[in-house]
């Protein structure tokens, strides 16, 4: 079966600094894959490279087997890829609804089609229905994260890239947000979830990749990978044994 999304020897640089060293991954339709790794491992870079936010070689990223590396972000939206970026990056000074309308317009322009509407999003995160006219900066962190996820969903993704959606949130809010992911997957949307909390990453995914200093150091089925293997892959064997 052809992967919906795959990377092949993906390399990425910031000027002279190389952040990714040949990353091979694949994501199948409806699958949830977690990407874990320490600070600076290259997780956000990996998602940004897929999204077309960094220059990468054409063949290094494929959608349904077709090379798309380096395609502009708006075009990637048209092809069914959306990102919930690290730090949310909402438009402060704008209401919840206006933030979401930007995504609806963007998806419309890009030609992305799908079943997500404001009403549907309000069923997924009911609190957003009460806050439509509220400026995003006056929402709690968890509510802002729901807006950021909503903005990505309104781009009608087949592939959703989530960058540390639990960061800085209270456990109860994290549970609420992660509880929404299966419903998103039920649409057939595949997702890559970047997560620092290893237990959460394992429980929310079918398969897992661990990255260290720009390389994949471990991959396998999330339910089968041991804590010990993760520890070694996360910190490097030398560190684990020290
Ligand atoms: N804009 C940038 N310019 C230069 N170097 C960068 C830039 N963004 C990231 N890097 C470097 O690239 C490497 C990978 O960073 P990246 O943000 O992808 O890591 P990460 O795994 O997402 O980390 P975190 O868990 O802290 O979010 C790091 O060494 C980082 O310092
Ligand atoms: Mg990051």
Coordinates of N, CA and C and ligand atoms in Angstrom, one line a residue:
X1 N 0.9 -1.2 0.0 CA 0.0 0.0 0.0 C 0.9 1.3 0.0
X2 N 0.6 2.2 -0.9 CA 1.4 3.4 -0.9 C 1.1 4.3 0.3
X3 N 2.1 4.8 0.9 CA 1.9 5.7 2.0 C 1.2 7.0 1.6
X4 N 0.4 7.5 2.4 CA -0.2 8.8 2.0 C 0.9 9.9 2.0
X5 N 1.8 9.8 3.0 CA 2.9 10.7 3.1 C 4.1 9.9 3.4
X6 N 5.2 10.3 2.8 CA 6.5 9.7 3.1 C 7.6 10.6 2.9
X7 N 8.7 10.4 3.7 CA 9.9 11.2 3.5 C 11.1 10.2 3.1
X8 N 12.0 10.7 2.3 CA 13.0 9.9 1.7 C 14.3 10.6 1.8
X9 N 15.2 10.2 2.7 CA 16.5 10.8 2.9 C 16.3 12.3 3.1
X10 N 15.3 12.7 3.9 CA 15.0 14.2 4.0 C 16.1 14.9 4.8
X11 N 16.7 15.9 4.1 CA 17.7 16.7 4.8 C 17.2 18.1 4.8
X12 N 17.5 18.9 5.9 CA 17.1 20.3 6.0 C 18.2 21.1 6.7
X13 N 18.4 22.3 6.2 CA 19.4 23.1 6.8 C 18.9 24.5 7.1
X14 N 19.5 25.1 8.1 CA 19.3 26.6 8.4 C 20.6 27.2 8.1
X15 N 20.8 27.7 6.9 CA 22.1 28.2 6.5 C 23.1 27.1 6.5
X16 N 24.2 27.3 7.3 CA 25.3 26.3 7.3 C 24.9 25.2 8.3
X17 N 23.9 25.4 9.1 CA 23.6 24.4 10.1 C 22.7 23.3 9.6
X18 N 23.1 22.0 9.6 CA 22.2 21.0 9.1 C 21.4 20.4 10.3
X19 N 20.1 20.5 10.1 CA 19.2 20.1 11.2 C 18.6 18.7 11.0
X20 N 18.5 18.2 9.7 CA 18.0 16.8 9.5 C 19.0 16.1 8.6
X21 N 19.3 14.9 8.9 CA 20.3 14.1 8.2 C 19.7 12.8 7.6
X22 N 18.9 13.0 6.5 CA 18.4 11.8 5.8 C 17.3 11.1 6.6
X23 N 16.2 11.7 6.8 CA 15.1 11.1 7.6 C 14.1 10.4 6.7
X24 N 13.9 9.1 6.9 CA 13.0 8.2 6.2 C 11.8 7.9 7.1
X25 N 10.6 8.3 6.6 CA 9.4 8.0 7.4 C 8.3 7.6 6.4
X26 N 7.2 7.0 7.0 CA 6.0 6.9 6.2 C 4.8 6.9 7.1
X27 N 3.7 7.4 6.5 CA 2.5 7.6 7.2 C 1.4 7.0 6.3
X28 N 0.6 6.1 6.8 CA -0.5 5.5 6.0 C -1.9 6.2 6.3
X29 N -2.8 6.0 5.4 CA -4.1 6.6 5.5 C -4.7 6.3 6.9
X30 N -5.2 7.3 7.6 CA -5.9 7.0 8.8 C -5.0 6.7 10.0
X31 N -3.7 6.7 9.8 CA -2.8 6.2 10.8 C -2.4 7.4 11.7
X32 N -2.0 7.2 12.9 CA -1.5 8.2 13.8 C -0.1 7.8 14.2
X33 N 0.9 8.6 13.8 CA 2.3 8.4 14.1 C 2.8 9.4 15.0
X34 N 3.5 9.0 16.1 CA 4.1 10.0 17.0 C 5.5 10.2 16.7
X35 N 6.0 11.4 16.9 CA 7.4 11.7 16.7 C 7.9 12.3 18.0
X36 N 8.8 11.6 18.6 CA 9.3 12.1 19.9 C 10.8 12.4 19.8
X37 N 11.4 13.1 20.8 CA 12.8 13.4 20.7 C 13.0 14.6 21.6
X38 N 14.3 14.8 22.1 CA 14.6 15.8 23.0 C 14.5 17.2 22.3
X39 N 14.7 18.3 23.1 CA 14.7 19.6 22.6 C 15.8 19.7 21.5
X40 N 15.5 20.3 20.4 CA 16.5 20.5 19.3 C 16.8 19.2 18.5
X41 N 16.0 18.2 18.7 CA 16.2 16.9 17.9 C 15.9 17.1 16.4
X42 N 15.0 18.0 16.1 CA 14.7 18.3 14.7 C 13.2 18.0 14.4
X43 N 12.4 17.9 15.4 CA 11.0 17.5 15.2 C 10.2 18.6 14.5
X44 N 10.4 19.8 14.9 CA 9.6 20.9 14.3 C 10.2 21.1 12.9
X45 N 11.5 21.0 12.8 CA 12.1 21.2 11.4 C 11.5 20.1 10.5
X46 N 11.4 18.9 10.9 CA 10.8 17.8 10.1 C 9.4 18.2 9.6
X47 N 8.6 18.7 10.5 CA 7.2 19.1 10.1 C 7.2 20.3 9.2
X48 N 8.1 21.2 9.5 CA 8.2 22.4 8.6 C 8.7 22.1 7.2
X49 N 9.6 21.1 7.2 CA 10.2 20.7 5.9 C 9.1 20.0 5.0
X50 N 8.2 19.2 5.7 CA 7.1 18.6 5.0 C 6.1 19.6 4.4
X51 N 5.9 20.6 5.3 CA 4.8 21.7 5.0 C 5.3 22.6 3.9
X52 N 6.6 22.5 3.5 CA 7.1 23.5 2.5 C 7.6 24.8 3.1
X53 N 7.8 24.8 4.4 CA 8.3 26.0 5.1 C 9.8 26.1 5.1
X54 N 10.4 25.1 4.6 CA 11.9 25.1 4.4 C 12.2 24.5 3.1
X55 N 13.3 24.9 2.4 CA 13.6 24.4 1.1 C 14.1 22.9 1.3
X56 N 13.5 22.0 0.6 CA 14.0 20.6 0.6 C 13.9 20.1 -0.9
X57 N 14.6 19.0 -1.1 CA 14.5 18.4 -2.5 C 13.2 17.8 -2.8
X58 N 12.8 17.9 -4.1 CA 11.5 17.5 -4.6 C 11.2 16.0 -4.2
X59 N 12.2 15.1 -4.3 CA 11.9 13.7 -4.1 C 11.9 13.3 -2.6
X60 N 12.3 14.3 -1.8 CA 12.4 14.0 -0.3 C 11.1 13.9 0.4
X61 N 10.0 14.5 -0.2 CA 8.7 14.4 0.4 C 7.8 13.9 -0.6
X62 N 7.0 12.9 -0.3 CA 6.0 12.4 -1.3 C 4.6 12.3 -0.7
X63 N 3.6 12.6 -1.5 CA 2.2 12.5 -1.1 C 1.6 11.5 -2.1
X64 N 1.0 10.4 -1.6 CA 0.5 9.3 -2.4 C 1.6 8.9 -3.5
X65 N 2.8 8.9 -3.1 CA 3.9 8.5 -3.9 C 4.4 9.6 -4.9
X66 N 3.7 10.7 -5.0 CA 4.1 11.8 -5.9 C 5.1 12.8 -5.2
X67 N 6.2 13.1 -5.8 CA 7.1 14.0 -5.2 C 6.6 15.4 -5.0
X68 N 6.6 16.0 -3.8 CA 6.1 17.3 -3.5 C 7.0 18.1 -2.7
X69 N 8.2 17.7 -2.4 CA 9.2 18.4 -1.5 C 9.4 19.8 -2.1
X70 N 9.3 20.8 -1.2 CA 9.6 22.2 -1.5 C 8.4 22.9 -2.1
X71 N 7.2 22.2 -2.2 CA 6.0 22.8 -2.6 C 5.6 23.9 -1.6
X72 N 5.1 25.1 -2.1 CA 4.8 26.1 -1.1 C 3.7 25.7 -0.2
X73 N 3.7 26.3 1.1 CA 2.7 25.9 2.1 C 1.2 26.0 1.6
X74 N 0.9 27.0 0.9 CA -0.5 27.2 0.4 C -0.9 26.1 -0.5
X75 N 0.1 25.7 -1.4 CA -0.2 24.6 -2.3 C -0.3 23.3 -1.5
X76 N 0.5 23.1 -0.5 CA 0.4 21.9 0.3 C -0.9 21.8 1.0
X77 N -1.5 22.9 1.4 CA -2.8 22.9 1.9 C -3.8 22.4 0.9
X78 N -3.6 22.9 -0.3 CA -4.5 22.4 -1.4 C -4.4 20.9 -1.7
X79 N -3.2 20.3 -1.4 CA -3.0 18.9 -1.5 C -3.4 18.1 -0.3
X80 N -3.9 18.8 0.7 CA -4.5 18.1 1.9 C -3.5 18.0 3.1
X81 N -2.6 18.9 3.2 CA -1.7 18.8 4.4 C -1.9 20.1 5.2
X82 N -2.0 20.0 6.5 CA -2.2 21.1 7.4 C -1.3 20.9 8.6
X83 N -0.9 22.1 9.2 CA 0.0 22.0 10.4 C -0.6 22.8 11.5
X84 N -0.5 22.2 12.7 CA -0.8 23.0 13.9 C 0.6 23.4 14.4
X85 N 1.1 24.6 14.2 CA 2.5 24.9 14.4 C 2.8 25.0 15.9
X86 N 4.1 24.8 16.1 CA 4.7 25.0 17.5 C 4.3 26.4 18.0
X87 N 3.8 26.5 19.2 CA 3.5 27.9 19.7 C 2.3 28.5 19.2
X88 N 1.5 27.7 18.4 CA 0.1 28.0 17.9 C 0.1 29.1 16.9
X89 N 0.8 30.2 17.0 CA 0.9 31.2 16.0 C -0.5 31.7 15.6
X90 N -1.4 32.0 16.5 CA -2.7 32.6 16.2 C -2.6 34.1 15.8
X91 N -3.6 34.6 15.2 CA -3.6 36.1 14.9 C -4.1 36.8 16.1
X92 N -3.2 37.3 17.0 CA -3.7 38.0 18.2 C -4.4 39.3 17.7
X93 N -5.3 39.8 18.5 CA -6.1 41.0 18.1 C -7.3 40.6 17.2
X94 N -7.4 39.4 16.8 CA -8.5 38.9 16.0 C -9.3 37.9 16.9
X95 N -10.6 37.9 16.6 CA -11.5 37.0 17.4 C -11.2 35.5 17.0
X96 N -11.8 34.6 17.8 CA -11.7 33.2 17.5 C -12.3 33.0 16.1
X97 N -13.5 33.5 15.8 CA -14.1 33.2 14.5 C -13.3 33.8 13.4
X98 N -12.7 35.0 13.6 CA -11.9 35.5 12.5 C -10.7 34.7 12.2
X99 N -10.1 34.2 13.3 CA -8.9 33.3 13.1 C -9.3 32.1 12.3
X100 N -10.5 31.6 12.6 CA -10.9 30.4 11.9 C -11.3 30.7 10.4
X101 N -11.9 31.9 10.2 CA -12.3 32.2 8.9 C -11.1 32.4 7.9
X102 N -10.0 32.8 8.5 CA -8.8 32.9 7.7 C -8.5 31.5 7.1
X103 N -8.6 30.5 8.0 CA -8.3 29.1 7.5 C -9.4 28.7 6.4
X104 N -10.6 29.0 6.6 CA -11.7 28.7 5.7 C -11.3 29.3 4.3
X105 N -11.0 30.6 4.3 CA -10.6 31.3 3.1 C -9.4 30.7 2.4
X106 N -8.4 30.3 3.3 CA -7.2 29.8 2.8 C -7.5 28.4 2.1
X107 N -8.3 27.6 2.7 CA -8.6 26.3 2.2 C -9.4 26.5 0.9
X108 N -10.3 27.4 0.9 CA -11.1 27.7 -0.3 C -10.2 28.1 -1.5
X109 N -9.3 29.0 -1.2 CA -8.4 29.5 -2.3 C -7.5 28.4 -2.8
X110 N -7.1 27.5 -1.9 CA -6.1 26.4 -2.2 C -6.9 25.2 -2.9
X111 N -8.2 25.3 -2.8 CA -9.0 24.2 -3.5 C -9.1 23.0 -2.6
X112 N -8.8 23.1 -1.3 CA -9.0 22.0 -0.4 C -10.5 21.7 -0.1
X113 N -10.9 20.5 -0.2 CA -12.3 20.1 0.1 C -12.4 19.1 1.2
X114 N -13.4 19.2 2.0 CA -13.6 18.3 3.1 C -14.8 18.6 3.9
X115 N -15.0 17.8 5.0 CA -16.3 18.0 5.7 C -16.2 18.9 7.0
X116 N -15.1 19.5 7.2 CA -15.0 20.3 8.4 C -15.6 21.7 8.2
X117 N -16.6 22.1 9.1 CA -17.2 23.4 9.1 C -17.1 23.9 10.5
X118 N -17.5 25.2 10.7 CA -17.4 25.8 12.0 C -18.3 25.0 13.0
X119 N -19.5 24.7 12.5 CA -20.5 24.0 13.3 C -19.9 22.6 13.8
X120 N -19.3 22.0 12.9 CA -18.6 20.7 13.2 C -17.5 20.8 14.3
X121 N -16.7 21.9 14.1 CA -15.7 22.2 15.0 C -16.2 22.5 16.4
X122 N -17.4 23.2 16.4 CA -18.0 23.6 17.7 C -18.5 22.3 18.4
X123 N -18.8 21.3 17.6 CA -19.2 20.0 18.3 C -18.0 19.3 18.9
X124 N -16.9 19.5 18.2 CA -15.6 18.8 18.6 C -15.1 19.5 19.9
X125 N -15.1 20.9 19.9 CA -14.7 21.7 21.0 C -15.8 22.7 21.4
X126 N -16.8 22.2 22.2 CA -17.9 23.1 22.4 C -17.6 24.5 23.0
X127 N -16.5 24.6 23.7 CA -16.1 25.9 24.3 C -15.9 26.9 23.2
X128 N -15.5 26.5 22.1 CA -15.2 27.5 21.0 C -16.5 28.2 20.5
X129 N -17.6 27.4 20.6 CA -18.9 28.0 20.2 C -19.3 29.2 21.1
X130 N -18.9 29.1 22.4 CA -19.2 30.2 23.3 C -18.2 31.4 23.2
X131 N -17.1 31.2 22.5 CA -16.1 32.2 22.5 C -15.9 32.8 21.1
X132 N -16.8 32.6 20.2 CA -16.6 33.0 18.8 C -16.1 34.5 18.6
X133 N -16.7 35.4 19.4 CA -16.4 36.8 19.2 C -15.3 37.3 20.1
X134 N -14.7 36.4 20.9 CA -13.7 36.8 21.9 C -12.3 36.9 21.2
X135 N -11.5 37.9 21.5 CA -10.2 37.9 20.9 C -9.4 36.7 21.4
X136 N -8.6 36.1 20.5 CA -7.9 34.9 20.9 C -7.0 35.0 22.1
X137 N -6.4 36.2 22.2 CA -5.4 36.4 23.3 C -6.0 36.3 24.7
X138 N -7.3 36.5 24.8 CA -8.0 36.4 26.1 C -8.4 35.0 26.4
X139 N -8.2 34.1 25.5 CA -8.5 32.7 25.8 C -7.5 32.0 26.7
X140 N -7.8 30.9 27.4 CA -6.8 30.1 28.1 C -5.9 29.5 27.1
X141 N -4.8 29.0 27.5 CA -3.8 28.3 26.6 C -4.5 27.1 25.9
X142 N -5.3 26.3 26.7 CA -6.0 25.2 26.1 C -7.0 25.6 25.0
X143 N -7.7 26.6 25.3 CA -8.7 27.1 24.3 C -8.0 27.6 23.1
X144 N -6.8 28.3 23.3 CA -6.1 28.8 22.1 C -5.6 27.6 21.3
X145 N -5.2 26.5 22.0 CA -4.7 25.3 21.2 C -5.9 24.7 20.4
X146 N -7.1 24.8 21.0 CA -8.2 24.3 20.3 C -8.5 25.1 19.0
X147 N -8.3 26.4 19.1 CA -8.4 27.3 17.9 C -7.4 26.9 16.9
X148 N -6.1 26.7 17.4 CA -5.0 26.3 16.4 C -5.3 25.0 15.7
X149 N -5.9 24.0 16.5 CA -6.2 22.8 15.8 C -7.4 23.0 14.9
X150 N -8.4 23.8 15.3 CA -9.5 24.1 14.5 C -9.1 24.7 13.2
X151 N -8.2 25.6 13.3 CA -7.7 26.3 12.1 C -7.1 25.3 11.1
X152 N -6.3 24.4 11.6 CA -5.8 23.3 10.7 C -6.9 22.4 10.1
X153 N -7.9 22.1 11.0 CA -8.9 21.2 10.5 C -9.7 21.8 9.4
X154 N -9.9 23.2 9.5 CA -10.7 23.9 8.5 C -10.0 24.0 7.2
X155 N -8.7 23.6 7.2 CA -8.0 23.4 5.9 C -8.3 22.1 5.3
X156 N -9.1 21.3 5.9 CA -9.6 20.0 5.4 C -8.5 19.0 5.1
X157 N -7.6 18.8 6.1 CA -6.5 17.9 5.8 C -6.8 16.4 5.7
X158 N -6.0 15.8 4.8 CA -5.9 14.3 4.8 C -4.7 13.9 5.7
X159 N -3.8 14.9 5.8 CA -2.6 14.7 6.7 C -2.5 15.9 7.6
X160 N -2.6 15.6 8.9 CA -2.5 16.7 9.9 C -1.2 16.6 10.7
X161 N -0.5 17.7 10.7 CA 0.8 17.7 11.4 C 0.6 18.5 12.7
X162 N 0.8 17.9 13.9 CA 0.6 18.5 15.1 C 1.9 18.7 15.9
X163 N 2.3 19.9 16.2 CA 3.6 20.2 16.8 C 3.4 20.6 18.3
X164 N 3.6 19.6 19.2 CA 3.6 19.8 20.6 C 2.3 20.5 21.1
X165 N 1.2 19.9 20.8 CA -0.1 20.5 21.2 C -0.4 20.4 22.7
X166 N 0.4 19.7 23.4 CA 0.2 19.6 24.9 C 1.0 20.6 25.6
X167 N 1.9 21.2 25.0 CA 3.0 22.0 25.7 C 2.4 23.1 26.6
X168 N 2.7 23.1 27.8 CA 2.3 24.2 28.8 C 0.9 24.1 29.3
X169 N 0.2 23.0 28.9 CA -1.2 22.9 29.3 C -1.4 22.0 30.5
X170 N -2.5 22.2 31.3 CA -2.8 21.4 32.4 C -3.2 20.0 32.0
X171 N -2.9 19.0 32.8 CA -3.3 17.6 32.4 C -4.7 17.4 32.0
X172 N -5.7 18.0 32.7 CA -7.1 17.9 32.3 C -7.3 18.4 30.9
X173 N -6.7 19.5 30.5 CA -6.9 20.1 29.2 C -6.2 19.2 28.2
X174 N -5.0 18.7 28.5 CA -4.3 17.8 27.6 C -5.2 16.6 27.2
X175 N -5.8 16.0 28.3 CA -6.7 14.9 28.1 C -7.8 15.2 27.1
X176 N -8.4 16.4 27.3 CA -9.5 16.9 26.5 C -9.1 17.0 25.1
X177 N -8.0 17.6 24.9 CA -7.5 17.8 23.5 C -7.2 16.5 22.8
X178 N -6.5 15.6 23.5 CA -6.1 14.3 22.9 C -7.3 13.5 22.7
X179 N -8.4 13.7 23.5 CA -9.6 12.9 23.3 C -10.3 13.2 22.0
X180 N -9.9 14.4 21.4 CA -10.5 14.8 20.2 C -9.8 14.1 19.0
X181 N -8.6 13.7 19.2 CA -7.9 13.1 18.0 C -8.5 11.9 17.3
X182 N -9.0 11.0 18.1 CA -9.7 9.8 17.4 C -10.8 10.2 16.5
X183 N -11.6 11.3 16.9 CA -12.7 11.7 16.1 C -12.1 12.3 14.8
X184 N -11.0 13.0 14.9 CA -10.4 13.5 13.7 C -9.9 12.4 12.8
X185 N -9.3 11.4 13.4 CA -8.9 10.2 12.6 C -10.0 9.5 12.0
X186 N -11.2 9.5 12.6 CA -12.3 8.8 12.1 C -12.8 9.3 10.7
X187 N -12.3 10.5 10.4 CA -12.6 11.1 9.1 C -11.6 10.5 8.0
X188 N -10.7 9.7 8.5 CA -9.7 9.2 7.5 C -8.5 10.0 7.5
X189 N -8.4 11.1 8.4 CA -7.2 11.9 8.4 C -6.1 11.2 9.1
X190 N -4.9 11.2 8.5 CA -3.7 10.6 9.1 C -3.0 11.7 9.9
X191 N -2.3 11.4 10.9 CA -1.6 12.5 11.6 C -0.2 12.1 12.1
X192 N 0.6 13.1 12.1 CA 1.9 13.0 12.8 C 1.8 13.9 14.0
X193 N 2.0 13.3 15.2 CA 1.9 14.1 16.4 C 3.3 14.2 17.1
X194 N 3.8 15.4 17.1 CA 5.1 15.6 17.8 C 4.8 15.9 19.2
X195 N 5.4 15.1 20.1 CA 5.1 15.2 21.5 C 6.3 14.9 22.4
X196 N 6.4 15.7 23.4 CA 7.6 15.6 24.4 C 7.2 14.5 25.4
X197 N 5.9 14.4 25.7 CA 5.5 13.4 26.7 C 5.4 12.1 26.1
X198 N 6.4 11.2 26.4 CA 6.5 9.9 25.8 C 5.3 9.0 26.0
X199 N 4.8 9.0 27.2 CA 3.7 8.1 27.5 C 2.5 8.6 26.7
X200 N 2.3 9.9 26.6 CA 1.2 10.4 25.8 C 1.4 10.1 24.3
X201 N 2.6 10.2 23.9 CA 2.9 9.9 22.5 C 2.6 8.5 22.1
X202 N 3.0 7.6 23.0 CA 2.7 6.2 22.8 C 1.2 5.8 22.8
X203 N 0.5 6.4 23.7 CA -0.9 6.1 23.8 C -1.7 6.7 22.7
X204 N -1.2 7.7 22.1 CA -2.0 8.4 21.0 C -1.6 8.0 19.6
X205 N -0.8 7.0 19.5 CA -0.3 6.6 18.2 C -0.3 5.1 17.9
X206 N -0.3 4.8 16.6 CA -0.1 3.4 16.2 C 1.4 3.1 16.1
X207 N 2.1 4.0 15.6 CA 3.6 3.8 15.4 C 4.3 5.0 15.9
X208 N 5.6 4.8 16.2 CA 6.3 5.9 16.8 C 7.7 6.0 16.1
X209 N 8.2 7.2 15.9 CA 9.5 7.5 15.5 C 10.2 8.3 16.6
X210 N 11.4 8.0 17.0 CA 12.2 8.8 17.9 C 13.4 9.4 17.1
X211 N 13.6 10.7 17.3 CA 14.6 11.4 16.6 C 15.7 11.9 17.6
X212 N 16.9 11.9 17.1 CA 18.0 12.4 17.9 C 19.0 13.1 17.0
X213 N 19.2 14.4 17.3 CA 20.2 15.2 16.5 C 20.0 15.0 15.0
X214 N 18.7 15.1 14.6 CA 18.4 15.1 13.1 C 18.3 13.8 12.5
X215 N 18.4 12.7 13.2 CA 18.3 11.3 12.7 C 17.2 10.5 13.4
X216 N 16.6 9.6 12.7 CA 15.7 8.7 13.3 C 16.5 7.6 14.0
X217 N 16.3 7.4 15.4 CA 17.1 6.5 16.1 C 16.2 5.3 16.5
X218 N 14.9 5.3 16.4 CA 14.1 4.2 16.7 C 12.7 4.3 16.0
X219 N 12.2 3.2 15.6 CA 10.8 3.2 15.0 C 10.2 1.9 15.3
X220 N 8.9 1.9 15.5 CA 8.2 0.6 15.7 C 6.8 0.9 16.1
X221 N 6.1 -0.2 16.4 CA 4.7 -0.1 16.9 C 4.7 0.5 18.3
X222 N 3.9 1.5 18.5 CA 3.9 2.2 19.8 C 3.7 1.3 21.0
X223 N 2.8 0.3 20.8 CA 2.4 -0.5 22.0 C 3.5 -1.5 22.3
X224 N 4.4 -1.7 21.3 CA 5.5 -2.8 21.5 C 6.8 -2.2 21.9
X225 N 7.0 -0.9 21.8 CA 8.3 -0.4 22.1 C 8.5 -0.2 23.6
X226 N 9.7 -0.7 24.1 CA 9.9 -0.6 25.5 C 10.4 0.7 25.9
X227 N 10.2 1.0 27.2 CA 10.8 2.3 27.8 C 12.3 2.4 27.7
X228 N 12.9 1.2 27.8 CA 14.4 1.1 27.7 C 14.8 1.5 26.3
X229 N 14.2 0.9 25.3 CA 14.6 1.2 23.9 C 14.4 2.7 23.7
X230 N 13.3 3.3 24.2 CA 13.0 4.7 24.0 C 14.1 5.5 24.7
X231 N 14.4 5.1 25.9 CA 15.4 5.9 26.6 C 16.8 6.0 25.9
X232 N 17.2 4.8 25.3 CA 18.4 4.8 24.5 C 18.3 5.7 23.3
X233 N 17.2 5.5 22.6 CA 17.0 6.3 21.3 C 16.9 7.8 21.5
X234 N 16.3 8.1 22.7 CA 16.0 9.5 23.0 C 17.2 10.3 23.3
X235 N 18.1 9.6 24.2 CA 19.3 10.3 24.7 C 20.5 9.9 24.0
X236 N 20.5 8.8 23.2 CA 21.7 8.2 22.6 C 22.2 7.2 23.6
X237 N 22.7 6.1 23.0 CA 23.2 4.9 23.9 C 24.2 5.4 24.9
X238 N 25.2 6.2 24.4 CA 26.3 6.6 25.2 C 25.7 7.3 26.5
X239 N 24.7 8.2 26.3 CA 24.2 8.9 27.4 C 23.4 8.0 28.4
X240 N 22.7 7.0 27.8 CA 21.9 6.1 28.6 C 22.8 5.2 29.5
X241 N 24.0 4.9 29.0 CA 24.9 4.0 29.7 C 25.8 4.8 30.7
X242 N 25.8 6.1 30.6 CA 26.7 6.9 31.4 C 26.2 6.9 32.8
Ligands
LIG1 N1 15.4 29.2 12.4 C1 16.5 28.5 12.8 N2 17.7 28.9 12.5 C2 18.8 28.2 12.9 N3 18.7 27.0 13.5 C3 17.5 26.6 13.9 C4 16.3 27.3 13.5 N4 15.3 26.6 14.0 C5 15.8 25.5 14.6 N5 17.1 25.5 14.5 C6 18.0 24.5 15.0 O1 17.7 23.2 14.4 C7 17.8 22.1 15.3 C8 16.4 21.4 15.4 O2 15.5 22.4 15.9 P1 13.9 22.0 16.0 O3 13.2 23.2 16.4 O4 13.5 21.3 14.8 O5 13.9 21.0 17.2 P2 12.7 20.3 18.0 O6 13.0 18.9 18.0 O7 11.4 20.8 17.4 O8 13.0 20.9 19.5 P3 11.9 21.4 20.6 O9 11.5 20.1 21.3 O10 12.7 22.3 21.5 O11 10.8 22.1 19.9 C9 18.2 22.8 16.7 O12 19.6 22.6 16.8 C10 17.8 24.2 16.5 O13 18.7 25.0 17.3
LIG2 MG1 9.9 21.9 18.2

